Coordinates of C-alpha atoms and ligand atoms in Angstrom, one line a residue:
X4 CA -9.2 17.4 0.3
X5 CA -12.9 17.9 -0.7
X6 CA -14.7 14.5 -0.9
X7 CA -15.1 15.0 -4.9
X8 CA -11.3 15.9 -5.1
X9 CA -10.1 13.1 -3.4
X10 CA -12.7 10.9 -5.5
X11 CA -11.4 12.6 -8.7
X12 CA -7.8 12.2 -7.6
X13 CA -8.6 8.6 -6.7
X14 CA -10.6 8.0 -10.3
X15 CA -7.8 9.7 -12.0
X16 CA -5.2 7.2 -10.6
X17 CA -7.5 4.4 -11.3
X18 CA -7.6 4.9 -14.9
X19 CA -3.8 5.8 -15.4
X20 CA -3.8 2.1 -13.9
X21 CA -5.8 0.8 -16.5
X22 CA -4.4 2.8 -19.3
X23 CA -0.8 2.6 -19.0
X24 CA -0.9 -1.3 -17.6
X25 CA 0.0 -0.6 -13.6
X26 CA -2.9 -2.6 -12.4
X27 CA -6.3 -3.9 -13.9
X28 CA -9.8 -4.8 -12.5
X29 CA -9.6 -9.2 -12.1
X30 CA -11.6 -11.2 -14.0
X31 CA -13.0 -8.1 -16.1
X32 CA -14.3 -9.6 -19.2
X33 CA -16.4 -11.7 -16.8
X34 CA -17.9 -8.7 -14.9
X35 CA -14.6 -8.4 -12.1
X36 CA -14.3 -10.0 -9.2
X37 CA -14.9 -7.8 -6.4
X38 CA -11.7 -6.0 -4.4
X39 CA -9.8 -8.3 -6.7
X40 CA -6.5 -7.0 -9.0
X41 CA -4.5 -7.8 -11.8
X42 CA -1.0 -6.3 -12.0
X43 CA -0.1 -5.4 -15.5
X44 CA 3.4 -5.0 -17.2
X45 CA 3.9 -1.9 -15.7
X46 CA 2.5 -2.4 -11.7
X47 CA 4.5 -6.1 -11.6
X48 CA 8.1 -4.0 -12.3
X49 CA 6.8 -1.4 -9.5
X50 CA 6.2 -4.1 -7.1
X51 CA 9.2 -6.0 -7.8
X52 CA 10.8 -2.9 -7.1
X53 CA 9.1 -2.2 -4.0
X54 CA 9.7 -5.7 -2.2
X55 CA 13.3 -5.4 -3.6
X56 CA 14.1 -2.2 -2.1
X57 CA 12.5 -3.4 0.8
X58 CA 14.2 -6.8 0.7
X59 CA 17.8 -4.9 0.8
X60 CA 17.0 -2.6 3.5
X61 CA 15.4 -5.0 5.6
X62 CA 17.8 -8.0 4.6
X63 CA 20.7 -7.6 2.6
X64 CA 22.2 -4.4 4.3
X65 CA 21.5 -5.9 7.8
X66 CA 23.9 -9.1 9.4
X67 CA 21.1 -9.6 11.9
X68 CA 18.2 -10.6 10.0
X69 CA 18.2 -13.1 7.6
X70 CA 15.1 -14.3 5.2
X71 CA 12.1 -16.8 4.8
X72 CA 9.6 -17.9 2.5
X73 CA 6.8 -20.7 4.3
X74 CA 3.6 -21.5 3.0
X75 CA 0.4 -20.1 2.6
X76 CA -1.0 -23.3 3.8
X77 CA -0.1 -24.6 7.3
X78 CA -1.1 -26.9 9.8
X79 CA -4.3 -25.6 10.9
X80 CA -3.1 -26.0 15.2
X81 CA -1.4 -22.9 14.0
X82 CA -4.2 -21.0 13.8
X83 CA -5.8 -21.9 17.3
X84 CA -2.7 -21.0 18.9
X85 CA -2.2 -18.1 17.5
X86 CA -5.6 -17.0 18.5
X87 CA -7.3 -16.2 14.8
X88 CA -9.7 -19.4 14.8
X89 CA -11.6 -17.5 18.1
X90 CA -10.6 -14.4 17.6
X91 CA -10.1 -13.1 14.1
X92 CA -13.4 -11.0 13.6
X93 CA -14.7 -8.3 12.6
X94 CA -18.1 -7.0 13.7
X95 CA -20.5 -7.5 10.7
X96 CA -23.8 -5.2 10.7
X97 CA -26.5 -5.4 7.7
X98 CA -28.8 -3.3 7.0
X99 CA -32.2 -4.2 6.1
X100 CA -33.1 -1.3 3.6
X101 CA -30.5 -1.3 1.3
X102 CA -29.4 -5.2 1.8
X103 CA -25.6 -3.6 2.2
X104 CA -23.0 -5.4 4.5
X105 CA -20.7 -3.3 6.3
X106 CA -18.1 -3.1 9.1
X107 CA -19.8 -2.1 12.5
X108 CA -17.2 -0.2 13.7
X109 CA -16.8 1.5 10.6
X110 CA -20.2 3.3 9.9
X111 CA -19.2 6.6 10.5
X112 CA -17.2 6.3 7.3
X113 CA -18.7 3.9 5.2
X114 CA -21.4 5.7 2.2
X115 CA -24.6 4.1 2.2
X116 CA -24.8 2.5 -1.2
X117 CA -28.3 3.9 -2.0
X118 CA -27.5 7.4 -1.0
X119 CA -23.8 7.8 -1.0
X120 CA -23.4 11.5 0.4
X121 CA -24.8 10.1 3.6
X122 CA -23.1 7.5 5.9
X123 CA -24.5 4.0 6.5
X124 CA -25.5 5.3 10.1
X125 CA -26.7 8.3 9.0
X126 CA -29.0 7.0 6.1
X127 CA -32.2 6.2 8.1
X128 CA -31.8 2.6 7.1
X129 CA -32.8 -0.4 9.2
X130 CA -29.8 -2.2 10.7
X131 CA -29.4 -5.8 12.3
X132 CA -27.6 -6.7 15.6
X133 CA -23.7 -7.1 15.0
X134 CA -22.4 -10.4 14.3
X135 CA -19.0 -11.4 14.9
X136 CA -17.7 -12.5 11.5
X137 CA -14.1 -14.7 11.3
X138 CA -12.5 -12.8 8.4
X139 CA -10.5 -16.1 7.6
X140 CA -10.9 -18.2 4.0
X141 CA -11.5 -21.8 4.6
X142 CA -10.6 -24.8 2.5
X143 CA -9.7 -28.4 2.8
X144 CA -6.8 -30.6 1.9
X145 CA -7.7 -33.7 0.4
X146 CA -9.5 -35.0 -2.6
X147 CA -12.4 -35.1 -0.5
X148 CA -14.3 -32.1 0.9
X149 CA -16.3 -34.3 3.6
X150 CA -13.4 -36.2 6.0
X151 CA -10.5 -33.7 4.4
X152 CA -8.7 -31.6 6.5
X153 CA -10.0 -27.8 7.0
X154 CA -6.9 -25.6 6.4
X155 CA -6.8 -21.4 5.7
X156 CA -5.3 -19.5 3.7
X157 CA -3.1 -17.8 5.9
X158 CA -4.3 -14.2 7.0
X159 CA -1.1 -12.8 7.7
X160 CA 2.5 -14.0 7.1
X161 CA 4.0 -13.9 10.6
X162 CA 2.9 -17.3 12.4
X163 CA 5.1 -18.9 9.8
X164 CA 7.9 -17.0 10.8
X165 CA 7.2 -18.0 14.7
X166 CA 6.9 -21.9 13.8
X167 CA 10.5 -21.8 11.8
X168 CA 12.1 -19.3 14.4
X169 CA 13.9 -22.2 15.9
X170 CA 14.8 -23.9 12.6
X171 CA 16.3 -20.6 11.7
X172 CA 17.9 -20.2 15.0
X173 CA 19.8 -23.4 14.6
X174 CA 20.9 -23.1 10.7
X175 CA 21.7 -19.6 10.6
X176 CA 23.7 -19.3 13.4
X177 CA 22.4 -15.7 14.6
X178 CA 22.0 -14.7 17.9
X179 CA 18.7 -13.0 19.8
X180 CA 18.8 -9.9 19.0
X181 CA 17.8 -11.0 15.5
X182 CA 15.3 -11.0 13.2
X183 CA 13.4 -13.0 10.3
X184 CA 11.8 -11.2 7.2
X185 CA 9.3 -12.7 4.7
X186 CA 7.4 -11.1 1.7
X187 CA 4.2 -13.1 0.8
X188 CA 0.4 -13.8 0.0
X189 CA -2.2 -13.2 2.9
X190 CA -5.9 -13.4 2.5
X191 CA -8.2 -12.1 5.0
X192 CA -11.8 -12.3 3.9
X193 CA -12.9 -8.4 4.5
X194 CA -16.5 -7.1 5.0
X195 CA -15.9 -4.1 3.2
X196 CA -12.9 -4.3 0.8
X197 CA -12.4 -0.6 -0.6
X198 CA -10.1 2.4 -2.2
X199 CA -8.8 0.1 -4.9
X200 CA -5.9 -1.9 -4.1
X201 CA -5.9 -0.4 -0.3
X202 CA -8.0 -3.2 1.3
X203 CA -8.5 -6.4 -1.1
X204 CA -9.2 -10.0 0.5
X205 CA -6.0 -10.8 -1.6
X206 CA -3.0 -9.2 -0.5
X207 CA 0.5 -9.2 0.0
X208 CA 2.8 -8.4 3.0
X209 CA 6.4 -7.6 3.9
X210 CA 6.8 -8.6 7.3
X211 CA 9.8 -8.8 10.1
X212 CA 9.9 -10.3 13.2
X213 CA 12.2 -9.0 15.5
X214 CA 13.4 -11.6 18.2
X215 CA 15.1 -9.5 21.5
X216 CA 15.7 -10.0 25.5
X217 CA 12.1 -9.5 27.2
X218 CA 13.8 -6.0 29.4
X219 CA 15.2 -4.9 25.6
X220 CA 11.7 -4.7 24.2
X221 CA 10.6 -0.6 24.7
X222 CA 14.4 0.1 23.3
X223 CA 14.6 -2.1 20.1
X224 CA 10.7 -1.0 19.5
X225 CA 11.3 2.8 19.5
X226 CA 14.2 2.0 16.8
X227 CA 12.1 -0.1 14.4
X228 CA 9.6 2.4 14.5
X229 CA 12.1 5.0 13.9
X230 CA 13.8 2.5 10.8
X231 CA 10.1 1.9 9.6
X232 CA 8.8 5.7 8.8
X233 CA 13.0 6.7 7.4
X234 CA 12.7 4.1 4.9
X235 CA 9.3 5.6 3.3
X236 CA 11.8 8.6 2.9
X237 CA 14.2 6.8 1.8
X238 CA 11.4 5.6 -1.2
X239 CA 10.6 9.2 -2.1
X240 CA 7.7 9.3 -0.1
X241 CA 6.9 13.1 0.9
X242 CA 7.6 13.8 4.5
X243 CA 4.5 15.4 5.2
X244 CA 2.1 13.2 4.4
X245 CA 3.5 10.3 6.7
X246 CA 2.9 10.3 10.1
X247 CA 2.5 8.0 13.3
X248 CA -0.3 7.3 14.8
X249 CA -0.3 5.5 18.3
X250 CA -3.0 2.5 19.2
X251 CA -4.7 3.8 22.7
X252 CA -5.5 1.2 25.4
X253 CA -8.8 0.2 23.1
X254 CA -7.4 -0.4 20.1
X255 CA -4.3 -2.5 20.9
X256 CA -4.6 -6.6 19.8
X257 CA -4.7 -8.8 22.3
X258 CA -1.2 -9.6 21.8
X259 CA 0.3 -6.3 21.5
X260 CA 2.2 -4.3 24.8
X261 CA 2.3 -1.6 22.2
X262 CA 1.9 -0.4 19.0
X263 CA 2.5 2.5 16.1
X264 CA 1.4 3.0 12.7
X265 CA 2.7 4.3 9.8
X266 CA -0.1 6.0 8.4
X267 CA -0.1 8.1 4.7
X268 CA -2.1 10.9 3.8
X269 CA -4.5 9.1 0.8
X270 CA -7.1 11.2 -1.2
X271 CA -9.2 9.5 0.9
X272 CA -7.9 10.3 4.2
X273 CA -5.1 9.5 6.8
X274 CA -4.9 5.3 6.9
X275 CA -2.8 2.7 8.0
X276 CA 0.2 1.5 5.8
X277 CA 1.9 -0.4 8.4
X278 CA 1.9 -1.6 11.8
X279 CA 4.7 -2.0 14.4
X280 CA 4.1 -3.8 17.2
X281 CA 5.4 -5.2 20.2
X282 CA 4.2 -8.1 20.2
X283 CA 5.8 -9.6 23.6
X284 CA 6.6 -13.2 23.7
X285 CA 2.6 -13.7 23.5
X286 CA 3.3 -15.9 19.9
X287 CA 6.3 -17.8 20.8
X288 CA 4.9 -18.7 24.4
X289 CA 1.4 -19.9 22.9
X290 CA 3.3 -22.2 19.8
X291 CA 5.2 -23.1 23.2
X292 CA 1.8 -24.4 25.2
X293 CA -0.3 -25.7 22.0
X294 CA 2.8 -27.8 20.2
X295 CA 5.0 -28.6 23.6
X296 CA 7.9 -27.7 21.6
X297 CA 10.4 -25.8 23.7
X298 CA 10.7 -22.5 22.6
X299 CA 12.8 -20.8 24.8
X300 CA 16.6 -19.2 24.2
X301 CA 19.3 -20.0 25.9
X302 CA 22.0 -16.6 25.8
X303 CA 25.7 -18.4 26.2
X304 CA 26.9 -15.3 27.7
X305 CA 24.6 -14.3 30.2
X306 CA 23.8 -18.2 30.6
X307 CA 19.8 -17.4 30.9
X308 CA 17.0 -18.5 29.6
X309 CA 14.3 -16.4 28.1
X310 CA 11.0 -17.4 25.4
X311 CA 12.2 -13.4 23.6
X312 CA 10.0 -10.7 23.0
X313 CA 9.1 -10.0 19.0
X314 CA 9.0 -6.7 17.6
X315 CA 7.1 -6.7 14.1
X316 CA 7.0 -4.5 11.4
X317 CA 4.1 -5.4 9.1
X318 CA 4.1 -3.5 5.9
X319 CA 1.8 -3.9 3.3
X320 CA 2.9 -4.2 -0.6
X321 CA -0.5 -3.3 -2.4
X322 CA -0.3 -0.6 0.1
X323 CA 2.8 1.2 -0.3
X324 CA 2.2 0.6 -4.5
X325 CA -0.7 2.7 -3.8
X326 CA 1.1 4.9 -1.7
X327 CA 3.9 5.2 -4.3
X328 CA 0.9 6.2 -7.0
X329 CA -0.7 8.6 -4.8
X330 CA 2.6 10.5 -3.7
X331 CA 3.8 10.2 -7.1
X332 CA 0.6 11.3 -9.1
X333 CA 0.7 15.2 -10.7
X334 CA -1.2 17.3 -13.0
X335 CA 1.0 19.8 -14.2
X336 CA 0.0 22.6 -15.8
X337 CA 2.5 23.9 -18.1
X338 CA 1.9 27.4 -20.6
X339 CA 0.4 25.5 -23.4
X340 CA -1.2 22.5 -21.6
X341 CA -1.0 20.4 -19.1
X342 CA 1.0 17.2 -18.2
X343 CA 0.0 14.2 -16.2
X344 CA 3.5 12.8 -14.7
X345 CA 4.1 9.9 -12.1
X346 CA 7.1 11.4 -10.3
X347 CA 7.9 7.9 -8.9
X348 CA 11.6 7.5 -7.4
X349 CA 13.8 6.4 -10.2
X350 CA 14.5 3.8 -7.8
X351 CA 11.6 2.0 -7.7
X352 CA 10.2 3.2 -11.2
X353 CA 8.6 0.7 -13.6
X354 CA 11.8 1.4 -16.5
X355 CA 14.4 3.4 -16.1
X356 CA 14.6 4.7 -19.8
X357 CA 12.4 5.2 -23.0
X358 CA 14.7 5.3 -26.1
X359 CA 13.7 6.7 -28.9
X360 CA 15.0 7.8 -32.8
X361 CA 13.8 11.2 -33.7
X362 CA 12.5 9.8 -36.7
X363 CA 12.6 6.6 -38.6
X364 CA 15.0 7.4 -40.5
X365 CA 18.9 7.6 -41.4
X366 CA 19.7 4.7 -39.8
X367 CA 18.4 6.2 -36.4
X368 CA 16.0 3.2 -35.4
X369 CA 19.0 0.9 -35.5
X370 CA 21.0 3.1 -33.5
X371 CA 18.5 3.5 -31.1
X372 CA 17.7 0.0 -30.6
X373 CA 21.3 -1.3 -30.1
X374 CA 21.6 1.3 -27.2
X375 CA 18.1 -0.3 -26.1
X376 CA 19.7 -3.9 -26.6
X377 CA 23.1 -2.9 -24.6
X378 CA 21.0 -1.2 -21.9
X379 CA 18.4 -4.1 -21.3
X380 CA 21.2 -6.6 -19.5
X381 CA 21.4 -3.8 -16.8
X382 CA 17.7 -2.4 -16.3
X383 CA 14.1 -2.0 -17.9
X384 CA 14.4 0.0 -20.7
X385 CA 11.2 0.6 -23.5
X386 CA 12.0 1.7 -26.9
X387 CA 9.6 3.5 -28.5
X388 CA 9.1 4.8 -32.3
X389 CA 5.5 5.1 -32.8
X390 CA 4.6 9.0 -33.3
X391 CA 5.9 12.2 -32.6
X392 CA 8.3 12.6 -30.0
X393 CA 6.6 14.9 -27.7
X394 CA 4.0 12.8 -27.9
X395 CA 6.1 10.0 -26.9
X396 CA 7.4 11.4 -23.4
X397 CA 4.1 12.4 -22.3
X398 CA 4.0 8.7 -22.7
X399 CA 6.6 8.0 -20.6
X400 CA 5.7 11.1 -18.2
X401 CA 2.1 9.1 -17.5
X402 CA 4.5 6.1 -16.9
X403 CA 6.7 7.3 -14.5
X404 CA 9.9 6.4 -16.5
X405 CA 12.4 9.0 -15.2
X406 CA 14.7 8.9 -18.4
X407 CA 14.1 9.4 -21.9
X408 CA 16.8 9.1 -24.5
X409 CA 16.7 10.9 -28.1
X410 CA 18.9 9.2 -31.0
X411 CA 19.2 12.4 -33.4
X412 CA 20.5 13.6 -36.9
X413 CA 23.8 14.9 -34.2
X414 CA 23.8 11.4 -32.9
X415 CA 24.7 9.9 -36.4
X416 CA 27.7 13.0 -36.5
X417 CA 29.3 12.9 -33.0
X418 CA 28.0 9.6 -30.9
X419 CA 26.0 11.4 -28.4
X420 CA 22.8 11.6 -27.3
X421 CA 19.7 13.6 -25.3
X422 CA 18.5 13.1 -22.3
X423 CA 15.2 14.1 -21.2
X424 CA 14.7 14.1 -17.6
X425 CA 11.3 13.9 -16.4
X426 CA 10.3 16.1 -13.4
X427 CA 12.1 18.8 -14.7
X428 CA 11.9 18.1 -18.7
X429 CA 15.8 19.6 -18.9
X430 CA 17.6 18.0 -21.9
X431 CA 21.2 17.9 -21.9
X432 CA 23.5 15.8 -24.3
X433 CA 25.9 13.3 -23.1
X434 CA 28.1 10.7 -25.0
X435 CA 25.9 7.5 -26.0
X436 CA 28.6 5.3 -24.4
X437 CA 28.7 7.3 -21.1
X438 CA 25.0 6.8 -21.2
X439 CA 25.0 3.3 -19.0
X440 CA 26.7 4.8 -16.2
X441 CA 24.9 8.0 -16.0
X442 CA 21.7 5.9 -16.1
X443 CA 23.2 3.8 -13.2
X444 CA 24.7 6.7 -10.8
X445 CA 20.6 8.0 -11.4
X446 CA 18.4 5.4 -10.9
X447 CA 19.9 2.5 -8.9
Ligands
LIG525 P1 -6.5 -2.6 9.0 O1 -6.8 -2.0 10.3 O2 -6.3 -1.6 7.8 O3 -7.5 -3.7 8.6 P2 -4.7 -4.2 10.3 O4 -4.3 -3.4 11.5 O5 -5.6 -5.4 10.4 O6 -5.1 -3.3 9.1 P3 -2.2 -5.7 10.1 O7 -2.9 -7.0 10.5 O8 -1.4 -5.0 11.1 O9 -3.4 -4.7 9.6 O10 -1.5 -5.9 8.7 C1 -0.3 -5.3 8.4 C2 -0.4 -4.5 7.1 O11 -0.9 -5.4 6.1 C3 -1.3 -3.3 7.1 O12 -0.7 -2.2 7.7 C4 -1.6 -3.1 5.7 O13 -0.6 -2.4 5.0 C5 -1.6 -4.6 5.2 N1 -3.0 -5.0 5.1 C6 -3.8 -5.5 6.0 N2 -5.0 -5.9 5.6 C7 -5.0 -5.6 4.3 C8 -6.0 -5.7 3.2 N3 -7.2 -6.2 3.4 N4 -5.6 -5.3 2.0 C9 -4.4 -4.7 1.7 N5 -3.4 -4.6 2.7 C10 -3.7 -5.0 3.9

């Protein structure tokens, strides 16, 4: 994609954001708050959809991982051990001309704010030296900000999982190989937040830690990855624009023995939506050293002794929402006109149905709204009277709501009903007290 169609694409999404209430610039009347979002009516049902679907694939279905929620705030020890107070950074780069900030290892791809069809190293501006830049936020516990304690917002959600992984060990009764999954905030301070709600300093993850026997690491690895890139599938991501992308010998953390990601095809290119990682037993042997807690296993039928190794899958929510959006996101042209339509999974898809009267009329409205009242203990439904109806799943289409339902004159004779469906725009009738199950078998 041309850099003006993938700009367009990305502008277009952008303002179906804003218009239909998926997601809204923060702090807007008050200018915005840079690479900061709001999630509106529409977006907060999407990601509750998302980190539901995620939460039963990576927790219900499964008897071997089991769920957490720890704070954002923890002691800050953590963070030395772990290795983000030293080594958290990113290499920060100014440039003198245009008084931008940018990522030093991102140049190449970063438009020079003064002239944005060239590159920031390709601009002729004057740059500094890199400066190593700890993308951690700071803040202090206590009423005082002199002699309180400095604590972070945590920049990922993992280290919380290693500090409990005994305390779940011990009250959950699982065995290694097993794993812990937790969905939550993480902040990371970023030099160059950018493509919407693709890098923000505010953020949430969907993370699993994978606990196994240190010589069972290269086999559980290769089947998380394999579990990781089936269940964007399984969300109605298309096939071909995911794809793995291998970390070389340069790019791998500190931590990491080895690692894939998931990456998607964006308007803007092909990035990262998740990481897995083997992560060895780099975490649980440093908690080990800095807290002189024992964090070894012992295995009661082997009868050894092991600190495991942790597989990770790290997944970005923002990210997949955008991902959903972008996969999802058509202009169709049809022989009158043409139709923008979020073909989002019913699955994950904000509501499930629009119910509409064909008019407001003949007792239609109260039909309509006591199918909309029956329907509402069950899923999100939106009923909808204002204007003519064609007009009305256009609405919808924009939405993403894979359903619409028509109460009509027939409806009042023989109890049934229209459904719209809308990727294909086929109607068909079906008995209004069928509708509930036919909505179910569809879009759960
Ligand atoms: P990147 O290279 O894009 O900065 P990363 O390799 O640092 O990402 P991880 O630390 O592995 O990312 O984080 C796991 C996942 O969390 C990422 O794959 C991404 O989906 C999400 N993520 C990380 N940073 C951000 C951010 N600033 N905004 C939104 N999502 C993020």
């Amino acid at each position: 994609m041309s850099k003006t169609d993938s700009d367009n694409k990305m502008n277009k999404i952008v303002s179906l954001c804003k218009r239909r209430g998926y997601i809204y610039q923060s702090s807007e009347i008050y200018g915005g708050l840079d690479s900061c979002y709001d999630y509106g009516p529409l977006g907060i049902e999407l990601k509750k959809n998302i980190k539901e679907f995620w939460w039963k694939h990576m927790v219900q279905l499964r008897d071997d991982i089991v769920g957490l929620d720890a704070s954002i705030l923890m002691h800050p020890k953590i963070w030395e051990a772990s290795g983000h107070v030293d080594g958290f950074v990113d290499p920060l780069i100014d440039c003198k001309t245009c008084k931008g900030r940018f990522r030093a290892d991102q140049l190449d791809s970063t438009p020079c704010p003064n002239k944005p069809s060239k590159m920031v190293n390709q601009c002729g501006g004057e740059l500094t030296d890199i400066r190593q830049f700890n993308l951690m936020f700071k803040t202090h516990m206590g009423p005082l900000e002199e002699g309180g304690t400095v604590v972070y917002l945590r920049p990922e959600t993992a280290q919380g999982i290693y500090v409990n992984y005994q305390n779940v060990l011990q009250s959950s009764r699982q065995k290694v190989p097993f794993g812990i999954a937790q969905i939550g905030k993480a902040f990371r301070n970023e030099i160059t937040p950018r493509n919407f709600i693709f890098r923000t300093r505010e953020f949430e993850q969907m993370e699993m830690q994978f606990f196994v026997k240190p010589d069972a690491d290269t086999e559980w690895f290769e089947y998380w990855k394999e579990q990781r890139i089936g269940w964007y599938d399984e969300l109605g991501i298309k096939k071909d624009n995911l794809r793995f992308h291998q970390h070389g010998e340069n790019e791998l953390a500190h931590y990491a023995k080895a690692a894939f990601d998931v990456e998607y095809l964006f308007p803007f290119g092909w990035k990262e939506l998740e990481g897995v990682h083997n992560r060895t037993d780099f975490d649980l042997s440093r908690h080990q050293e800095h807290s002189g807690k024992d964090m070894k296993y012992f295995d009661d039928a082997t009868r050894e002794r092991f600190v495991p190794y942790i597989i990770e899958t790290s997944a970005g929510c923002d990210r997949t929402l955008l991902t959903c959006l972008a996969d999802a996101y058509e202009e169709e042209e049809l022989e009158k006109d043409t139709r923008t339509v979020l073909r989002l999974s019913p699955k994950i898809a904000p509501v499930k149905a629009g119910i509409f009267p064909l008019v407001k009329r003949d007792g239609m409205p109260e039909l309509a709204r006591k199918l909309t009242d029956e329907l509402k203990h069950h899923m999100m439904v939106f009923y909808d009277e204002g204007g003519a109806v064609g007009r009305r799943y256009r609405r919808q289409d924009e939405a993403g709501t894979p359903y619409c339902v028509t109460v009509d004159s027939q409806t009042l004779e023989d109890q049934t009903v229209t459904v719209r469906e809308r990727d294909s725009m086929a109607q068909e009738r079906i008995a209004a007290d069928g509708l509930l199950n036919y909505l179910r078998d569809r879009v759960q």
